[in-house]
Amino acid sequence: MSEFIYLYRSTNEASRAAMGSPEQMQKSMQTWMAWMQQLADKGHIKNPGHPLERAGKLVKGKQRTITDGPYAESKDVIGGYTLVEAKDLAEAVELSKGCPILEGGGVVEVRPVLKTGM
Amino acid sequence: MTDLHEHLFRREAGRIVATLTRIFGVENLALAEDVVQDAFCRALEVWPFRGVPENPSAWLMATAKHRALDVLRHERTARTLAPELGRLLESEERLSPAVEELFRADAIKDDQLRMMFSCCHPGLPEAAQVGLMLHILCGFSVDEVAAAFVSTHAGVEKRLTRAKKVLAESGRLFEIADAADFATRLPAVHRALYLLFNEGYHGASPESAVRVELCREALRLTALLFEHPLGSTPATYALAALMCLHAARLPSRLDAAGHLSVLADQDRSRWDPHLMAEGQRLLERSATGPQLTEYHVEAAIAAVHASAPRVADTNWTQIVSLYDTLMTIRPSPVVALNRAIAVAQRDGPERGLEEIGAIADSHRLAAYPFYHAALGELELRRGRIEAAREHFRAALGLARNAMERQFLEQRMETCEGGKASRPA
C-alpha cells in the first residue's frame, strides 16, 4: 500500500455557487460524508485530514513580502486535504472520482507521498 | 456518525434567521441570511473531516452566534442595527452576554413568533405572507417555494422581494409582548398557517414529499403558536386539530401503487393513529370560549370522518350540518362544493347535483379540476355515463400534476367500462 494526499481545490466562486439553498447544502454535505465514510469503510483513509481556512497570508521571496492569500496569487484555493492509502496512483485516482467537489466544478489533486529512508 | 434530520439545515436556517433578524434589525434581513449561509458553509467545510457534531443544531447555532458577534463588532457603527436592542449592543462588554441571552432557546422561540407575525403584515397579500413564512421561517429557497406553489422562479422572486421590502419598511419586527396587537394580528397568522397547510394537503405540487413537508412545517409553526401564552387560543387549538386530523390521512392519500386516492377509497387502517389522537386532544382543548371559527368547524368535519371505521359508517347528516355552519362563517364556492358532495352522500346523486347547480358563484370553480370530477362522479353514480365522461375529460384538462392526471384517467376508464363499478 502506498500513501497519497488528496488536495481539494476549488475557486471561491465555484464553491459559493455550489452552496445554494440550505437544503442543497445539507445534501452536498451528506454526499461528502457518505463519500468519506465509504473510503473509510474500505480502509483507504489513513488520516481524514483537515479543512483549511480560506484566508491566510503568503510570505514570498528574499524580501519576505507578505500578502493576503492564498487567493491573491491563485484563485484556486486548497480547501482541505486527506491522507489516503491505495495500491497505486491509478487506484488513488479512481477512488477520488467519487469526490463531491467535482460536482461543483472543483478539483482533486492526487499526489503520491514521497517515500523516504528505504 | 450522527444521523442528520432530513431537513435539518432548512429548519435551522429558519430558526437562526429569525433570531439574527431580531439582533440585526428587520431591514438587515439579507445580512442575517448571509450569516446563516456562512454558518452552513462552515459545517460543509468541517463536518466531512470531523464528522457530524453530537448536537448539530447547537453547533450551527453557536457558529452563527460567533459570526454574528463578529458582524456586530464590525458593523455596529456603520449600520443601524435593531433599534429595539440599540443600547444593549452599544458597548463591547455588554455585547457578548447580550447576544448570549438572545440565543437562549426560549428567546429563539419568541423570535420565530415575531417573524411569523411580521410576515403576516396587513400590507401584504395572503399569498405573499405564506411565501414569506415558507422562505424565512422554513428556510425554503426561491426555487423550493416556487416548486411548492407550482409557480415560476421569477414570479416567486418578485413576490418575495416585494414582501421583504414591505417588511424592511415596517422598521421593526412585530412586538409579541403587546397582548392587544397580538390578538389583532392573530387571525391573519392563523389564516396564513392554514393556507400553508392546505398548499401541502390539497396543493398542486406533484412531489408528495414536498407536500408532506409543507404540512409538517405548518404543524410545527402552529405548535410554536399554541406554546405561547398569548397564542394558545381556542382558534389556535382548532387549527392545530384540523391539521393533525388531516395530516393523519396523508399516508393513505396515495394508495399502494402511489396513486391518488379519494377519501371514500382510502385504506383507513393506514391513517396515523398517533396524529389522530393528537388531533382529537387538540379539538377538545379548542372547545372553550364563545368563539366558533372556521377551524373549529373544519376540524369537527375531519373528526367525524375520523370516527367512522368505514366510509359507509360516516354520519353524513352531521357533516352536512357542519358544512351549513361553515357556509355561514366563511362561505366559499369550494366549501359549497364540499357541502353538495356531502348532501349527495346523504340523499343521493340527484340531490347533490342540484346543490352543485345552486352554488352561487360556481364560475369561480371552473378551473378547479375536482369541481368537474365531482360532477362526473355524481353523474356516473346515477348512471349517466356519457355526461360523466365529459366532466372527467374537462377535469383531466385541468389536472395540475401527473398524480391527478392518472387519477382522472382511471375515472374515465371506469366510464368506458360502462358501469359505475365504484360504490359511494
Coordinates of C-alpha atoms in Angstrom, one line a residue:
Chain A
M1 CA 0.0 0.0 0.0
S2 CA 1.2 3.5 -0.8
E3 CA 0.1 6.8 0.6
F4 CA -1.4 9.7 -1.3
I5 CA -2.6 13.1 -0.4
Y6 CA -5.9 14.4 -1.8
L7 CA -5.8 18.2 -2.1
Y8 CA -9.3 19.6 -2.6
R9 CA -9.1 22.7 -4.7
S10 CA -11.8 25.0 -5.9
T11 CA -12.3 28.6 -6.7
N12 CA -14.3 30.8 -4.3
E13 CA -16.9 31.4 -6.9
A14 CA -17.3 27.7 -7.7
S15 CA -17.7 26.8 -4.0
R16 CA -20.1 29.7 -3.4
A17 CA -22.2 28.7 -6.5
A18 CA -22.3 25.1 -5.3
M19 CA -23.8 26.1 -2.0
G20 CA -27.3 27.1 -2.9
S21 CA -30.2 26.7 -0.5
P22 CA -29.9 25.2 3.0
E23 CA -31.5 22.1 1.6
Q24 CA -28.9 21.8 -1.2
M25 CA -26.1 22.5 1.2
Q26 CA -27.2 19.7 3.5
K27 CA -27.4 17.4 0.6
S28 CA -24.0 18.2 -0.6
M29 CA -22.6 17.9 2.9
Q30 CA -24.2 14.5 3.3
T31 CA -22.7 13.4 -0.1
W32 CA -19.3 14.4 1.2
M33 CA -19.7 12.5 4.4
A34 CA -21.0 9.4 2.6
W35 CA -18.0 9.5 0.3
M36 CA -15.5 9.9 3.1
Q37 CA -17.3 7.1 5.0
Q38 CA -17.2 4.8 2.1
L39 CA -13.4 5.3 1.8
A40 CA -13.0 4.8 5.5
D41 CA -15.1 1.6 5.4
K42 CA -12.8 0.2 2.7
G43 CA -9.7 1.1 4.8
H44 CA -8.4 3.8 2.5
I45 CA -8.4 6.6 5.0
K46 CA -5.0 6.9 6.7
N47 CA -6.0 10.3 8.1
P48 CA -9.1 12.2 7.3
G49 CA -7.1 15.4 7.3
H50 CA -8.3 18.9 7.9
P51 CA -10.3 21.6 6.3
L52 CA -8.3 24.8 5.8
E53 CA -9.4 28.4 6.3
R54 CA -9.8 30.2 3.0
A55 CA -8.0 33.3 4.3
G56 CA -4.3 33.4 5.1
K57 CA -1.0 35.0 4.2
L58 CA 1.5 34.5 1.5
V59 CA 5.1 35.0 2.5
K60 CA 7.3 35.5 -0.5
G61 CA 10.9 35.8 -1.7
K62 CA 14.0 37.1 -0.1
Q63 CA 12.2 40.3 0.8
R64 CA 9.8 38.2 2.8
T65 CA 6.9 40.1 1.2
I66 CA 3.7 39.4 3.0
T67 CA 0.4 39.5 1.1
D68 CA -3.1 38.4 1.8
G69 CA -3.6 34.9 0.4
P70 CA -3.9 32.5 -0.9
Y71 CA -6.4 33.8 -3.5
A72 CA -4.4 36.9 -4.2
E73 CA -2.0 34.6 -6.1
S74 CA -4.2 31.9 -7.4
K75 CA -8.0 31.7 -7.4
D76 CA -7.7 28.0 -7.0
V77 CA -7.7 27.6 -3.2
I78 CA -6.9 24.4 -1.3
G79 CA -9.9 23.9 0.9
G80 CA -8.6 20.8 2.7
Y81 CA -6.6 17.6 2.5
T82 CA -6.9 13.9 3.3
L83 CA -4.3 11.2 3.6
V84 CA -5.3 8.0 1.8
E85 CA -3.9 4.6 1.3
A86 CA -4.1 2.9 -2.1
K87 CA -2.4 0.2 -4.1
D88 CA -1.0 2.6 -6.6
L89 CA -1.7 6.0 -8.2
A90 CA -4.2 4.6 -10.6
E91 CA -6.3 3.3 -7.7
A92 CA -6.0 6.5 -5.7
V93 CA -7.2 8.4 -8.8
E94 CA -10.1 6.0 -9.3
L95 CA -11.2 6.5 -5.6
S96 CA -11.0 10.2 -5.9
K97 CA -13.6 10.2 -8.7
G98 CA -16.4 10.0 -6.2
C99 CA -15.4 13.2 -4.5
P100 CA -18.4 15.6 -4.5
I101 CA -16.2 18.6 -5.0
L102 CA -16.0 17.6 -8.7
E103 CA -19.8 18.2 -9.0
G104 CA -19.3 21.8 -8.0
G105 CA -16.5 22.4 -10.5
G106 CA -13.7 21.8 -8.1
V107 CA -10.5 19.7 -8.5
V108 CA -9.0 16.8 -6.5
E109 CA -5.2 16.9 -6.8
V110 CA -3.9 13.4 -6.1
R111 CA -0.2 13.4 -5.1
P112 CA 1.8 10.4 -4.0
V113 CA 3.6 10.9 -0.7
L114 CA 7.3 10.5 -1.4
K115 CA 8.7 7.5 0.4
T116 CA 11.9 8.2 2.2
G117 CA 14.5 6.1 4.0
M118 CA 14.1 2.9 2.1
Chain B
M1 CA -21.7 9.0 12.8
T2 CA -24.7 11.0 14.0
D3 CA -27.6 10.8 11.6
L4 CA -28.9 14.2 10.4
H5 CA -32.5 15.1 10.5
E6 CA -33.6 15.1 6.8
H7 CA -34.3 18.8 6.7
L8 CA -32.1 20.0 9.5
F9 CA -30.4 22.8 7.6
R10 CA -33.6 24.1 6.2
R11 CA -35.2 24.2 9.6
E12 CA -32.2 25.6 11.4
A13 CA -32.0 28.3 8.7
G14 CA -35.5 29.5 9.7
R15 CA -34.7 29.5 13.4
I16 CA -31.4 31.2 13.1
V17 CA -32.5 33.9 10.6
A18 CA -35.4 34.8 12.9
T19 CA -33.0 35.3 15.8
L20 CA -30.4 37.2 13.8
T21 CA -33.0 39.4 12.3
R22 CA -34.1 40.3 15.8
I23 CA -30.5 41.2 16.6
F24 CA -29.6 43.0 13.3
G25 CA -33.0 44.6 12.8
V26 CA -35.6 43.8 10.2
E27 CA -34.0 46.0 7.5
N28 CA -30.9 43.8 7.7
L29 CA -32.6 40.6 6.8
A30 CA -30.2 40.0 4.0
L31 CA -27.3 40.3 6.4
A32 CA -28.9 37.7 8.7
E33 CA -29.3 35.4 5.7
D34 CA -25.6 35.8 4.8
V35 CA -24.6 34.9 8.3
V36 CA -26.7 31.7 8.2
Q37 CA -25.1 30.9 4.8
D38 CA -21.7 31.3 6.4
A39 CA -22.5 29.0 9.2
F40 CA -23.7 26.3 6.8
C41 CA -20.5 26.8 4.7
R42 CA -18.5 26.2 7.9
A43 CA -20.4 23.0 8.5
L44 CA -19.8 21.9 4.9
E45 CA -16.1 22.5 5.3
V46 CA -15.7 21.0 8.7
W47 CA -18.1 18.1 9.1
P48 CA -16.8 15.9 6.4
F49 CA -13.4 15.9 8.1
R50 CA -14.5 15.8 11.7
G51 CA -17.8 14.1 11.5
V52 CA -21.2 15.4 12.4
P53 CA -21.1 17.0 15.9
E54 CA -23.1 15.5 18.7
N55 CA -25.6 18.2 18.6
P56 CA -25.7 19.6 15.0
S57 CA -28.3 22.2 15.7
A58 CA -26.4 23.6 18.6
W59 CA -23.2 23.6 16.5
L60 CA -24.8 25.6 13.8
M61 CA -26.4 28.0 16.2
A62 CA -23.1 28.5 18.0
T63 CA -21.3 29.1 14.7
A64 CA -23.9 31.6 13.7
K65 CA -23.6 33.3 17.0
H66 CA -19.9 33.8 16.7
R67 CA -20.2 35.1 13.3
A68 CA -23.0 37.4 14.4
L69 CA -20.7 38.8 17.1
D70 CA -18.0 39.5 14.5
V71 CA -20.6 41.3 12.3
L72 CA -21.8 43.3 15.3
R73 CA -18.3 44.4 16.2
H74 CA -17.6 45.5 12.6
E75 CA -20.9 46.9 11.6
R76 CA -22.2 48.4 14.8
T77 CA -21.0 51.9 13.8
A78 CA -21.6 51.5 10.0
R79 CA -25.2 50.4 10.2
T80 CA -28.3 51.0 12.2
L81 CA -29.0 47.7 13.8
A82 CA -32.1 46.6 15.6
P83 CA -33.5 49.9 17.2
E84 CA -35.2 47.8 19.9
L85 CA -31.9 46.5 21.1
G86 CA -29.7 49.5 20.3
R87 CA -28.5 50.2 23.8
L88 CA -27.8 46.6 24.6
L89 CA -25.5 46.2 21.7
E90 CA -23.7 49.5 22.2
S91 CA -20.8 48.6 24.4
E92 CA -18.2 45.8 23.9
E93 CA -18.6 44.4 27.4
R94 CA -22.4 44.2 27.1
L95 CA -22.3 42.8 23.6
S96 CA -21.3 39.3 24.2
P97 CA -23.6 38.5 27.2
A98 CA -26.5 40.3 25.4
V99 CA -26.0 38.1 22.3
E100 CA -25.7 35.0 24.5
E101 CA -29.1 35.9 26.1
L102 CA -30.7 36.5 22.7
F103 CA -29.7 33.0 21.6
R104 CA -31.4 31.2 24.5
A105 CA -33.9 28.5 23.5
D106 CA -37.0 30.4 24.7
A107 CA -35.7 33.6 23.1
I108 CA -35.3 31.8 19.8
K109 CA -38.9 30.5 20.0
D110 CA -40.2 34.0 20.6
D111 CA -38.1 35.3 17.6
Q112 CA -39.8 32.8 15.4
L113 CA -43.2 34.1 16.5
R114 CA -42.1 37.7 16.0
M115 CA -41.1 36.8 12.5
M116 CA -44.3 34.8 11.9
F117 CA -46.4 37.8 12.9
S118 CA -44.2 40.2 10.9
C119 CA -44.6 38.1 7.8
C120 CA -48.4 38.4 8.1
H121 CA -48.1 42.2 7.6
P122 CA -51.5 43.6 6.6
G123 CA -49.9 45.4 3.6
L124 CA -49.1 42.0 2.0
P125 CA -51.5 39.8 0.1
E126 CA -52.1 36.4 1.7
A127 CA -50.1 34.5 -0.9
A128 CA -47.1 36.7 -0.2
Q129 CA -47.4 36.2 3.6
V130 CA -47.4 32.5 3.1
G131 CA -44.5 32.6 0.7
L132 CA -42.5 34.8 3.1
M133 CA -43.1 32.5 6.0
L134 CA -42.0 29.5 4.0
H135 CA -38.9 31.3 2.8
I136 CA -37.8 33.0 6.0
L137 CA -39.1 30.7 8.8
C138 CA -38.9 27.4 7.0
G139 CA -35.7 28.1 5.0
F140 CA -37.2 27.3 1.6
S141 CA -35.2 28.8 -1.3
V142 CA -36.9 30.8 -4.0
D143 CA -36.9 27.6 -6.2
E144 CA -38.3 25.5 -3.4
V145 CA -41.1 28.0 -2.7
A146 CA -41.8 28.0 -6.5
A147 CA -41.9 24.2 -6.5
A148 CA -44.3 24.2 -3.5
F149 CA -46.7 26.6 -5.1
V150 CA -46.2 25.4 -8.7
S151 CA -45.1 28.9 -9.6
T152 CA -42.1 30.2 -11.6
H153 CA -38.8 31.2 -10.1
A154 CA -39.2 34.8 -11.5
G155 CA -42.8 35.1 -10.1
V156 CA -41.8 33.9 -6.6
E157 CA -38.7 36.0 -6.6
K158 CA -40.6 39.1 -7.5
R159 CA -43.2 38.4 -4.8
L160 CA -40.7 37.7 -2.1
T161 CA -38.6 40.8 -3.0
R162 CA -41.6 43.0 -2.7
A163 CA -42.7 41.3 0.5
K164 CA -39.2 41.7 2.0
K165 CA -39.3 45.4 1.1
V166 CA -42.6 45.8 2.9
L167 CA -41.1 44.0 5.9
A168 CA -38.0 46.2 5.9
E169 CA -40.1 49.4 5.6
S170 CA -42.1 48.4 8.6
G171 CA -38.9 49.4 10.5
R172 CA -39.2 46.8 13.3
L173 CA -40.3 43.3 13.9
F174 CA -43.8 42.8 15.2
E175 CA -43.8 43.1 19.0
I176 CA -45.4 40.0 20.5
A177 CA -45.4 41.3 24.1
D178 CA -48.4 43.6 23.4
A179 CA -51.5 41.5 24.0
A180 CA -53.8 43.7 22.1
D181 CA -51.6 43.9 19.0
F182 CA -51.1 40.1 19.2
A183 CA -54.8 39.4 19.3
T184 CA -55.4 41.8 16.4
R185 CA -52.8 40.1 14.1
L186 CA -53.5 36.6 15.2
P187 CA -56.4 35.8 12.7
A188 CA -54.1 36.7 9.8
V189 CA -51.4 34.4 11.2
H190 CA -54.0 31.6 11.6
R191 CA -55.1 32.1 8.0
A192 CA -51.5 32.1 6.6
L193 CA -50.7 28.9 8.5
Y194 CA -54.0 27.3 7.3
L195 CA -53.1 28.2 3.7
L196 CA -49.6 26.8 4.1
F197 CA -51.1 23.5 5.4
N198 CA -53.7 23.5 2.6
E199 CA -51.0 24.0 0.0
G200 CA -49.4 20.8 1.3
Y201 CA -52.6 18.9 1.6
H202 CA -54.5 19.9 -1.5
G203 CA -51.9 21.7 -3.4
A204 CA -50.7 21.2 -6.9
S205 CA -47.1 20.2 -6.3
P206 CA -46.5 16.8 -8.0
E207 CA -43.9 15.9 -5.3
S208 CA -45.7 14.2 -2.5
A209 CA -42.6 14.6 -0.4
V210 CA -42.8 18.4 -0.8
R211 CA -46.4 18.4 0.2
V212 CA -45.8 16.3 3.3
E213 CA -43.1 18.7 4.3
L214 CA -45.4 21.7 3.9
C215 CA -47.9 20.1 6.2
R216 CA -45.2 19.3 8.7
E217 CA -43.9 22.8 8.7
A218 CA -47.4 24.3 9.1
L219 CA -47.9 22.0 12.1
R220 CA -44.5 22.9 13.6
L221 CA -45.2 26.7 13.3
T222 CA -48.7 26.2 14.7
A223 CA -47.2 24.4 17.7
L224 CA -45.0 27.4 18.3
L225 CA -48.1 29.5 18.4
F226 CA -50.0 27.4 20.9
E227 CA -47.0 27.0 23.2
H228 CA -47.0 30.8 23.7
P229 CA -49.4 32.0 26.4
L230 CA -51.0 34.7 24.1
G231 CA -51.1 32.3 21.1
S232 CA -52.8 29.4 22.9
T233 CA -56.4 30.4 22.0
P234 CA -59.3 28.1 21.1
A235 CA -58.9 29.0 17.5
T236 CA -55.2 28.1 17.5
Y237 CA -56.0 24.7 19.1
A238 CA -58.8 24.2 16.5
L239 CA -56.4 25.0 13.7
A240 CA -53.8 22.6 15.1
A241 CA -56.5 19.9 15.5
L242 CA -57.6 20.2 11.9
M243 CA -54.0 20.0 10.7
C244 CA -53.4 16.8 12.8
L245 CA -56.6 15.2 11.7
H246 CA -55.9 15.8 8.1
A247 CA -52.2 15.0 8.3
A248 CA -53.2 11.7 9.8
R249 CA -54.8 10.8 6.5
L250 CA -51.8 11.8 4.4
P251 CA -50.2 8.3 4.3
S252 CA -53.4 6.9 2.7
R253 CA -53.9 9.7 0.2
L254 CA -51.7 7.7 -2.1
D255 CA -52.7 4.0 -2.5
A256 CA -50.2 1.1 -2.5
A257 CA -49.4 1.8 -6.2
G258 CA -48.7 5.5 -5.5
H259 CA -51.9 6.7 -7.0
L260 CA -54.1 9.5 -5.6
S261 CA -56.9 8.0 -3.5
V262 CA -60.1 9.9 -2.6
L263 CA -61.4 9.9 1.0
A264 CA -64.0 7.2 0.2
D265 CA -61.5 4.8 -1.1
Q266 CA -58.7 5.3 1.4
D267 CA -57.4 2.4 3.4
R268 CA -58.4 3.7 6.9
S269 CA -56.0 1.3 8.6
R270 CA -53.2 3.5 7.3
W271 CA -54.4 6.6 9.0
D272 CA -51.9 7.6 11.6
P273 CA -53.4 6.8 15.0
H274 CA -50.9 9.0 16.8
L275 CA -51.8 12.1 14.9
M276 CA -55.5 11.1 15.0
A277 CA -55.4 11.0 18.8
E278 CA -53.4 14.3 19.0
G279 CA -56.0 15.9 16.7
Q280 CA -58.8 14.7 19.0
R281 CA -57.0 16.0 22.1
L282 CA -56.4 19.4 20.5
L283 CA -60.0 19.6 19.3
E284 CA -61.2 19.0 22.9
R285 CA -58.9 21.8 24.1
S286 CA -60.3 24.1 21.4
A287 CA -63.8 23.7 22.7
T288 CA -63.7 26.6 25.1
G289 CA -64.9 30.2 24.9
P290 CA -67.7 31.7 22.9
Q291 CA -65.9 31.9 19.5
L292 CA -66.6 29.4 16.8
T293 CA -64.1 29.7 14.0
E294 CA -64.0 28.0 10.6
Y295 CA -61.1 26.0 12.0
H296 CA -63.4 24.5 14.7
V297 CA -65.9 23.5 12.1
E298 CA -63.3 22.1 9.7
A299 CA -61.7 20.2 12.5
A300 CA -65.1 18.8 13.6
I301 CA -65.7 17.6 10.0
A302 CA -62.4 15.9 9.9
A303 CA -63.2 14.3 13.3
V304 CA -66.5 12.9 12.0
H305 CA -64.6 11.3 9.1
A306 CA -62.0 10.0 11.5
S307 CA -64.6 8.4 13.8
A308 CA -66.1 6.3 11.0
P309 CA -64.3 3.0 10.7
R310 CA -65.7 2.6 7.2
V311 CA -66.9 5.2 4.7
A312 CA -70.4 3.6 5.0
D313 CA -70.4 4.4 8.7
T314 CA -69.9 8.2 8.1
N315 CA -72.5 10.4 9.7
W316 CA -73.3 12.5 6.6
T317 CA -76.2 14.3 8.3
Q318 CA -73.7 15.7 10.9
I319 CA -71.3 16.5 8.1
V320 CA -73.9 18.4 6.1
S321 CA -74.9 20.4 9.1
L322 CA -71.3 21.3 9.9
Y323 CA -70.9 22.5 6.3
D324 CA -74.0 24.6 6.7
T325 CA -72.3 26.2 9.7
L326 CA -69.1 26.7 7.7
M327 CA -71.1 28.4 5.0
T328 CA -72.3 31.0 7.5
I329 CA -68.8 31.6 9.0
R330 CA -66.7 31.5 5.8
P331 CA -68.7 30.9 2.7
S332 CA -66.8 30.0 -0.5
P333 CA -67.5 28.0 -3.6
V334 CA -65.2 25.2 -2.5
V335 CA -67.0 24.9 0.8
A336 CA -70.3 24.9 -1.1
L337 CA -69.0 22.2 -3.3
N338 CA -67.9 20.0 -0.4
R339 CA -71.3 20.6 1.2
A340 CA -73.0 19.4 -2.0
I341 CA -70.9 16.3 -2.1
A342 CA -71.9 15.5 1.5
V343 CA -75.6 16.1 0.6
A344 CA -75.1 13.6 -2.3
Q345 CA -73.8 11.1 0.1
R346 CA -76.7 11.5 2.4
D347 CA -79.6 12.0 -0.1
G348 CA -78.3 10.6 -3.4
P349 CA -76.6 11.9 -6.5
E350 CA -79.6 13.9 -7.9
R351 CA -79.8 16.0 -4.8
G352 CA -76.0 16.5 -4.9
L353 CA -76.2 17.7 -8.5
E354 CA -79.0 20.1 -7.6
E355 CA -76.9 21.5 -4.8
I356 CA -73.9 22.0 -7.1
G357 CA -76.1 23.7 -9.6
A358 CA -77.2 26.1 -6.9
I359 CA -73.7 27.2 -6.0
A360 CA -73.9 31.0 -6.3
D361 CA -70.5 31.8 -7.8
S362 CA -69.8 28.4 -9.4
H363 CA -67.8 30.1 -12.2
R364 CA -65.0 30.5 -9.7
L365 CA -64.8 26.7 -9.6
A366 CA -64.4 26.4 -13.4
A367 CA -60.6 26.0 -13.2
Y368 CA -60.7 23.6 -10.3
P369 CA -60.3 20.0 -11.5
F370 CA -62.2 18.5 -8.6
Y371 CA -65.3 20.6 -9.4
H372 CA -65.6 18.8 -12.7
A373 CA -64.5 15.5 -11.1
A374 CA -67.3 15.8 -8.5
L375 CA -69.9 16.4 -11.3
G376 CA -68.5 13.4 -13.1
E377 CA -68.7 11.2 -10.0
L378 CA -72.3 12.1 -9.4
E379 CA -73.4 11.6 -13.0
L380 CA -71.6 8.3 -13.0
R381 CA -73.4 7.3 -9.9
R382 CA -76.8 8.0 -11.3
G383 CA -75.8 6.1 -14.5
R384 CA -75.3 8.9 -17.0
I385 CA -72.1 7.6 -18.3
E386 CA -71.8 10.0 -21.2
A387 CA -72.2 13.1 -19.1
A388 CA -69.8 11.7 -16.5
R389 CA -67.2 11.1 -19.2
E390 CA -67.5 14.7 -20.4
H391 CA -67.0 16.0 -16.9
F392 CA -64.0 13.8 -16.2
R393 CA -62.5 14.9 -19.6
A394 CA -62.9 18.5 -18.5
A395 CA -61.3 17.7 -15.2
L396 CA -58.4 15.9 -16.9
G397 CA -57.7 19.0 -19.0
L398 CA -57.3 21.0 -15.8
A399 CA -55.2 18.4 -13.8
R400 CA -52.2 20.1 -12.2
N401 CA -49.9 17.1 -12.0
A402 CA -49.3 13.6 -13.0
M403 CA -50.9 12.2 -9.9
E404 CA -54.2 14.0 -10.6
R405 CA -54.0 13.1 -14.3
Q406 CA -53.6 9.5 -13.5
F407 CA -56.5 9.5 -11.0
L408 CA -58.8 11.2 -13.5
E409 CA -57.7 8.9 -16.4
Q410 CA -58.6 6.0 -14.2
R411 CA -62.1 7.5 -13.6
M412 CA -62.5 7.9 -17.3
E413 CA -61.7 4.3 -17.8
T414 CA -64.4 3.4 -15.3
C415 CA -66.8 5.2 -17.6
E416 CA -65.5 3.3 -20.6
G417 CA -66.2 0.1 -18.6
G418 CA -69.8 1.3 -18.9
K419 CA -70.9 0.9 -15.4
A420 CA -70.4 2.6 -12.1
S421 CA -68.2 0.0 -10.5
R422 CA -67.4 2.1 -7.6
P423 CA -69.7 2.4 -4.6
A424 CA -70.2 5.7 -2.9

